[in-house]
Every structure is written in C-alpha cells, then in structure tokens.
Amino acid sequence: MYTIIQTYQLKKNFKKDEVIKPLDFSLRKGEICALIGKNGAGKSTIFKMLAGQLFPTSGDIQLFGKSGREISQARKRMGFMIETPEFFPDFTAAKNLEYFRIQRGVAEKERIDEVLQIVGLANEKKKRFKDYSTGMKQRLGIALCLLGSPDCLVLDEPINGLDAEGIREIRKLLLKLNKENQITILVSSHILTELQLLATRFVFIKNGVIVDDVSKEALDEKSRKQMLFKVNDAAKSAQLLEQAYRDIHYKILPDQIITIQNHVEDGGEINRLFIDNGVLVMEFRIETLNLEDYFLGLVEGYES
C-alpha cells in the first residue's frame, strides 16, 4: 500500500528537553489513523514538524516519497489543521475562503463553493463567522484544509470543545471524506471513545515514544465485553465453568472475583449454573472495556 507519511528516527528537542524521541512512523493511503496521547505527549509537536512549522532536531520526514528540498512541493498535497485557523469575524465563510484562496494561490474560484458544499456550510452564505457555532467554525476549518484538494488531512483535536451533535457532524464528515473522496486522515483527540467510531488504526504515544500501534480489529478484540462475577468460591466456579464450556476464557481476580471473556451471551445460564451448584453469586455484571480503559492502562502502566 502506498505510503503517504514516513518518519525515520524523527527527533525534537526544546533546549535540553527531548520532546520527541527517535520516532519511526508511517501512514498508508486510505487509513484514518488516530494519534492518541495525553497533553504533553508530543502529538502537536509531531504535527507541526509534518506541517513544516517546526524543524526536527534530527531524523527525516518523507511525504509522498519526497524529502529534503522536494518536501515543500509534497506538502501542497496535504491539508493541515493544527491550531484553530484565524478567520475574519465579520466575513462570511465564502469571503474568508476567498481571502485564503488568493493567499495560497489556489486557481479555481469555484473550489470555494465545492468545499462549502462538502462540509455542509453551503446554506449559510449570509452568516458571518462571528455568529457561527463552534461546530460550524470547525467545519470551516476543515473546508480551508480542503481548499487545495489535498490527498491527506492532518487534524489536531478537530472535535475539541464541541457538543455531542457537533462531534457527530465532524465524524460523519471525516468518514465521508475518507470513503467518497479517498482522503487519508491523521487525527488526534482526547475524546477516545469518539475516535473508536472513526479510526481504522490507533497509535498510542507517551513522552514522545510510540507505545502501541493497533488496528481497529485488534482494538475491538481488546475492547470487547466481559462478564464479572463476585462469588463465595472462585475455585469451584472455575471448575464448573471448565466442565460446562470447554473453550471458556476466564481469569480469577482477588476477592473471589472471576471475569469471563467469552460466552457473554450465556451470562444468565452461567449465573444459573453457579446457583444450582451451591455457589453464592454476590454480584454479576457485564462490562465493556473501551478505548479509554485500554489507553489509560497503556499510558499509566508504561514507563519509558
């Protein structure tokens, strides 16, 4: 598969602080890749180096196979939204985009109407930017990214500060851009459960180091449901499970707690199995381990 972004031992120091430790990362055509990390993990620093706003201390970046002097030409095939763009408050969306179209040397004037249509702002022709909701402002930011017809979008926290409806709108828009326009997307956010509905790949970063890189399938496997039983005899419960279900996956935890990773649909039967065989069930619940739990376990538990 065609590689759009490739970094080789990319490193960034601010004075004596090593913010990005030698980093190898690649983004392939067609992916929606989520870069996940706490504040200060290095996400924005990586994005700014990709955009050419910061120079790496060492290492190399390739965009569409180009590096060195050729990279600025390759960057024209990308759309970056790293900080909220500064739009003119008294201008309409079209007038704001016209300013940036001229500034960026985009020849096709009709591209303004096209991008406003794509992001769902075509019917807001008279409204001035200062009267926009946060969600509309973010969509205009994405419209600006799309002005130069990019093959790849790099979006830093595009759903920050949005309400549930605004988040859903941006998600639908990004999925549409990826599927219908074949735009590859690299996106960061703190709202991890939202990324789980959007991304095809998840890259976890802590202290400037990639600590995990998993596909959606692998993450769904890690995030699936499990049952939790608190009983008076975990050993006997385990024995009963093994007799009744040959392929059972379970763990015995402290305090007579047993978790079961498969046969979740048989929860009622398992509960009955325990009770019928004299096991006292004090608690029974089904849990969903989500991306948030996985991420927290990863970044809390990993010390570089």
Coordinates of C-alpha atoms in Angstrom, one line a residue:
M1 CA 0.0 0.0 0.0
Y2 CA 1.2 3.5 -0.9
T3 CA 3.0 5.3 2.0
I4 CA 2.0 9.0 2.4
I5 CA 3.9 9.9 5.6
Q6 CA 7.1 8.2 6.7
T7 CA 9.4 9.4 9.5
Y8 CA 12.8 8.0 10.2
Q9 CA 14.3 8.4 13.7
L10 CA 12.5 11.8 13.9
K11 CA 13.6 13.7 17.0
K12 CA 12.8 17.1 18.5
N13 CA 14.5 18.8 21.4
F14 CA 13.4 22.0 23.1
K15 CA 16.7 23.2 24.7
K16 CA 17.6 20.2 26.9
D17 CA 14.1 18.5 26.8
E18 CA 13.8 15.6 24.4
V19 CA 10.1 16.0 23.5
I20 CA 10.1 13.5 20.6
K21 CA 12.4 10.6 21.0
P22 CA 13.7 8.9 17.7
L23 CA 10.4 8.1 16.1
D24 CA 9.6 5.8 13.2
F25 CA 6.0 6.2 11.9
S26 CA 4.3 5.6 8.6
L27 CA 0.8 6.4 7.4
R28 CA -0.6 4.5 4.4
K29 CA -3.0 5.6 1.8
G30 CA -6.7 5.2 2.8
E31 CA -6.1 5.0 6.5
I32 CA -7.8 7.0 9.2
C33 CA -5.1 6.9 11.9
A34 CA -5.7 8.2 15.4
L35 CA -2.7 9.6 17.3
I36 CA -3.6 9.2 21.0
G37 CA -1.8 10.7 24.0
K38 CA -2.2 12.9 27.0
N39 CA -1.4 16.6 26.9
G40 CA 2.4 17.0 26.5
A41 CA 2.8 13.5 24.9
G42 CA 4.2 15.1 21.7
K43 CA 1.2 14.9 19.3
S44 CA 1.1 18.6 18.3
T45 CA 4.9 18.7 18.0
I46 CA 4.8 15.8 15.5
F47 CA 2.0 17.5 13.6
K48 CA 3.9 20.8 13.5
M49 CA 7.1 19.0 12.1
L50 CA 4.9 17.4 9.4
A51 CA 3.5 20.8 8.5
G52 CA 6.9 22.4 8.4
Q53 CA 6.1 24.8 11.3
L54 CA 8.9 23.2 13.4
F55 CA 12.2 21.8 12.2
P56 CA 13.3 18.4 13.6
T57 CA 16.4 18.3 15.7
S58 CA 17.4 15.2 13.7
G59 CA 15.9 12.4 11.6
D60 CA 13.9 12.7 8.4
I61 CA 10.3 13.1 7.1
Q62 CA 9.1 11.9 3.8
L63 CA 5.7 13.0 2.4
F64 CA 4.5 11.0 -0.7
G65 CA 8.1 9.7 -1.0
K66 CA 9.6 13.2 -1.1
S67 CA 12.0 14.7 1.4
G68 CA 14.6 17.5 1.6
R69 CA 14.1 20.2 -0.9
E70 CA 11.2 18.4 -2.6
I71 CA 9.1 18.2 0.6
S72 CA 7.5 21.7 0.4
Q73 CA 6.0 20.7 -3.0
A74 CA 4.7 17.5 -1.5
R75 CA 3.1 19.4 1.4
K76 CA 0.8 21.1 -1.1
R77 CA -1.0 17.7 -1.4
M78 CA -1.8 17.9 2.3
G79 CA -4.3 19.9 4.4
F80 CA -3.3 20.8 8.0
M81 CA -5.5 22.0 10.9
I82 CA -3.1 22.2 13.8
E83 CA -4.4 25.3 15.6
T84 CA -7.8 26.8 15.1
P85 CA -7.4 28.9 12.0
E86 CA -7.7 32.7 12.4
F87 CA -10.8 33.7 10.3
F88 CA -12.1 37.2 9.9
P89 CA -15.0 37.6 12.3
D90 CA -17.1 39.9 10.1
F91 CA -16.6 37.9 6.9
T92 CA -18.9 35.2 5.7
A93 CA -17.5 31.7 5.1
A94 CA -17.1 32.3 1.3
K95 CA -15.4 35.7 1.9
N96 CA -13.0 34.1 4.4
L97 CA -12.1 31.3 2.0
E98 CA -11.7 33.7 -0.9
Y99 CA -9.0 35.5 1.1
F100 CA -7.2 32.2 1.8
R101 CA -7.6 31.1 -1.8
I102 CA -5.8 34.1 -3.1
Q103 CA -3.2 33.9 -0.4
R104 CA -2.5 30.3 -1.1
G105 CA -2.5 30.6 -4.9
V106 CA -5.5 28.2 -5.5
A107 CA -6.5 29.0 -9.1
E108 CA -10.1 27.6 -9.2
K109 CA -12.5 30.1 -7.7
E110 CA -15.4 27.5 -7.9
R111 CA -13.4 25.4 -5.4
I112 CA -14.9 27.6 -2.6
D113 CA -18.5 26.6 -3.4
E114 CA -17.3 22.9 -3.7
V115 CA -15.7 22.8 -0.2
L116 CA -18.6 24.6 1.5
Q117 CA -20.9 22.0 -0.1
I118 CA -18.6 19.2 1.2
V119 CA -18.6 20.4 4.8
G120 CA -22.3 21.3 4.9
L121 CA -22.0 25.1 5.0
A122 CA -23.3 25.9 1.6
N123 CA -26.6 27.1 3.0
E124 CA -25.0 29.6 5.4
K125 CA -24.0 32.1 2.8
K126 CA -25.0 35.3 4.6
K127 CA -24.0 34.3 8.2
R128 CA -20.8 35.9 9.4
F129 CA -18.1 33.9 11.1
K130 CA -18.5 35.5 14.5
D131 CA -22.1 34.2 14.5
Y132 CA -21.0 30.6 13.8
S133 CA -21.4 27.8 16.4
T134 CA -18.2 26.0 17.5
G135 CA -19.1 23.1 15.2
M136 CA -19.6 25.4 12.2
K137 CA -16.2 27.0 12.9
Q138 CA -14.5 23.6 13.0
R139 CA -16.2 22.7 9.7
L140 CA -15.0 25.9 8.1
G141 CA -11.5 25.0 9.4
I142 CA -11.8 21.6 7.5
A143 CA -13.1 23.5 4.4
L144 CA -10.0 25.6 4.5
C145 CA -7.9 22.3 4.7
L146 CA -9.8 21.0 1.6
L147 CA -9.3 24.2 -0.5
G148 CA -6.1 22.9 -2.2
S149 CA -7.8 19.4 -3.0
P150 CA -5.4 17.5 -0.6
D151 CA -4.9 13.7 -0.7
C152 CA -4.2 13.7 3.1
L153 CA -5.6 15.7 6.1
V154 CA -3.7 16.2 9.4
L155 CA -6.1 17.3 12.1
D156 CA -5.1 18.2 15.6
E157 CA -8.0 17.9 18.0
P158 CA -10.8 18.7 15.5
I159 CA -13.6 17.9 17.9
N160 CA -12.2 19.8 20.9
G161 CA -14.9 21.9 22.6
L162 CA -17.8 20.5 20.5
D163 CA -21.1 19.3 21.9
A164 CA -22.3 15.8 21.1
E165 CA -24.1 16.9 17.9
G166 CA -21.0 18.8 16.7
I167 CA -18.8 15.8 17.3
R168 CA -21.2 13.5 15.4
E169 CA -21.2 16.0 12.4
I170 CA -17.4 16.1 12.2
R171 CA -17.2 12.3 12.5
K172 CA -19.7 11.9 9.6
L173 CA -17.8 14.5 7.6
L174 CA -14.4 12.8 8.1
L175 CA -15.8 9.3 7.3
K176 CA -17.3 10.8 4.1
L177 CA -14.1 12.4 3.0
N178 CA -12.2 9.2 3.6
K179 CA -14.7 6.9 1.8
E180 CA -16.0 9.1 -1.0
N181 CA -13.1 11.4 -1.7
Q182 CA -10.4 8.8 -0.8
I183 CA -8.7 11.2 1.6
T184 CA -6.2 9.7 4.1
I185 CA -6.6 11.2 7.6
L186 CA -4.2 11.5 10.5
V187 CA -6.2 12.8 13.5
S188 CA -5.6 13.4 17.2
S189 CA -8.1 13.8 20.0
H190 CA -8.6 13.4 23.7
I191 CA -12.1 12.0 23.2
L192 CA -11.0 8.5 22.8
T193 CA -14.4 6.8 22.6
E194 CA -15.2 9.1 19.7
L195 CA -12.0 8.0 17.9
Q196 CA -13.1 4.4 18.3
L197 CA -16.1 5.2 16.0
L198 CA -13.8 6.9 13.4
A199 CA -10.3 5.4 13.1
T200 CA -9.1 2.3 11.3
R201 CA -5.8 2.4 13.3
F202 CA -4.7 3.6 16.7
V203 CA -1.2 4.8 17.6
F204 CA -0.6 5.5 21.3
I205 CA 2.1 8.0 22.3
K206 CA 3.6 8.7 25.6
N207 CA 6.5 11.1 26.4
G208 CA 7.4 11.3 22.7
V209 CA 7.5 7.5 22.2
I210 CA 5.0 5.3 20.4
V211 CA 4.0 2.7 23.0
D212 CA 1.5 0.8 20.8
D213 CA 0.1 0.7 17.3
V214 CA -3.0 -1.4 16.7
S215 CA -5.6 -1.9 14.0
K216 CA -9.3 -1.4 14.6
E217 CA -9.8 -5.2 14.6
A218 CA -7.1 -5.7 17.2
L219 CA -8.5 -2.9 19.4
D220 CA -12.1 -4.2 19.1
E221 CA -10.7 -7.5 20.3
K222 CA -9.2 -5.8 23.3
S223 CA -12.3 -3.7 23.9
R224 CA -14.9 -6.4 23.8
K225 CA -17.4 -7.2 26.6
Q226 CA -16.6 -9.4 29.6
M227 CA -18.6 -10.7 32.5
L228 CA -17.7 -10.2 36.1
F229 CA -19.0 -12.5 38.9
K230 CA -18.2 -11.9 42.6
V231 CA -18.8 -15.3 44.3
N232 CA -18.1 -17.1 47.6
D233 CA -15.9 -19.8 45.9
A234 CA -14.0 -18.7 42.8
A235 CA -12.1 -22.1 42.6
K236 CA -15.3 -24.1 42.5
S237 CA -16.8 -21.6 40.0
A238 CA -13.8 -22.1 37.7
Q239 CA -14.2 -25.9 37.9
L240 CA -17.9 -25.6 37.0
L241 CA -17.1 -23.3 34.0
E242 CA -14.5 -25.7 32.6
Q243 CA -16.9 -28.6 32.9
A244 CA -19.7 -26.8 31.1
Y245 CA -17.7 -24.8 28.5
R246 CA -14.6 -26.5 27.0
D247 CA -13.4 -23.2 25.3
I248 CA -14.1 -20.9 28.3
H249 CA -11.7 -17.9 28.8
Y250 CA -11.7 -16.6 32.4
K251 CA -9.5 -15.0 35.0
I252 CA -9.6 -15.3 38.7
L253 CA -9.0 -12.0 40.4
P254 CA -8.6 -11.1 44.1
D255 CA -11.6 -11.0 46.4
Q256 CA -13.3 -14.1 44.8
I257 CA -13.9 -12.2 41.6
I258 CA -14.0 -14.2 38.3
T259 CA -14.1 -12.5 34.9
I260 CA -15.2 -14.3 31.8
Q261 CA -14.0 -13.1 28.4
N262 CA -16.2 -15.2 26.1
H263 CA -19.8 -16.7 26.2
V264 CA -21.1 -13.3 27.2
E265 CA -24.4 -14.2 25.6
D266 CA -24.7 -17.1 28.1
G267 CA -24.4 -14.9 31.2
G268 CA -27.9 -15.9 32.5
E269 CA -27.1 -19.6 32.1
I270 CA -23.7 -19.3 33.8
N271 CA -25.4 -17.4 36.7
R272 CA -27.9 -20.3 37.0
L273 CA -25.1 -22.9 36.8
F274 CA -23.3 -21.3 39.8
I275 CA -26.5 -21.0 41.9
D276 CA -27.7 -24.6 41.1
N277 CA -24.3 -25.9 42.2
G278 CA -24.3 -24.1 45.5
V279 CA -22.1 -21.1 44.6
L280 CA -23.3 -17.9 46.1
V281 CA -23.3 -15.1 43.5
M282 CA -22.9 -11.7 45.2
E283 CA -22.5 -9.6 42.1
F284 CA -22.9 -10.2 38.3
R285 CA -22.4 -7.6 35.7
I286 CA -21.3 -7.2 32.0
E287 CA -18.5 -4.8 31.4
T288 CA -17.3 -3.2 28.2
L289 CA -13.6 -2.4 28.2
N290 CA -13.4 0.6 26.0
L291 CA -10.5 2.5 24.3
E292 CA -10.3 4.9 27.3
D293 CA -9.6 1.9 29.7
Y294 CA -7.1 0.4 27.2
F295 CA -5.3 3.8 26.7
L296 CA -5.2 4.6 30.4
G297 CA -3.8 1.1 31.1
L298 CA -1.2 1.7 28.5
V299 CA 0.0 5.1 29.3
E300 CA -0.2 4.7 33.1
G301 CA 1.4 1.3 33.0
Y302 CA 4.2 2.1 30.6
E303 CA 7.3 3.9 31.7
S304 CA 9.9 4.8 29.1

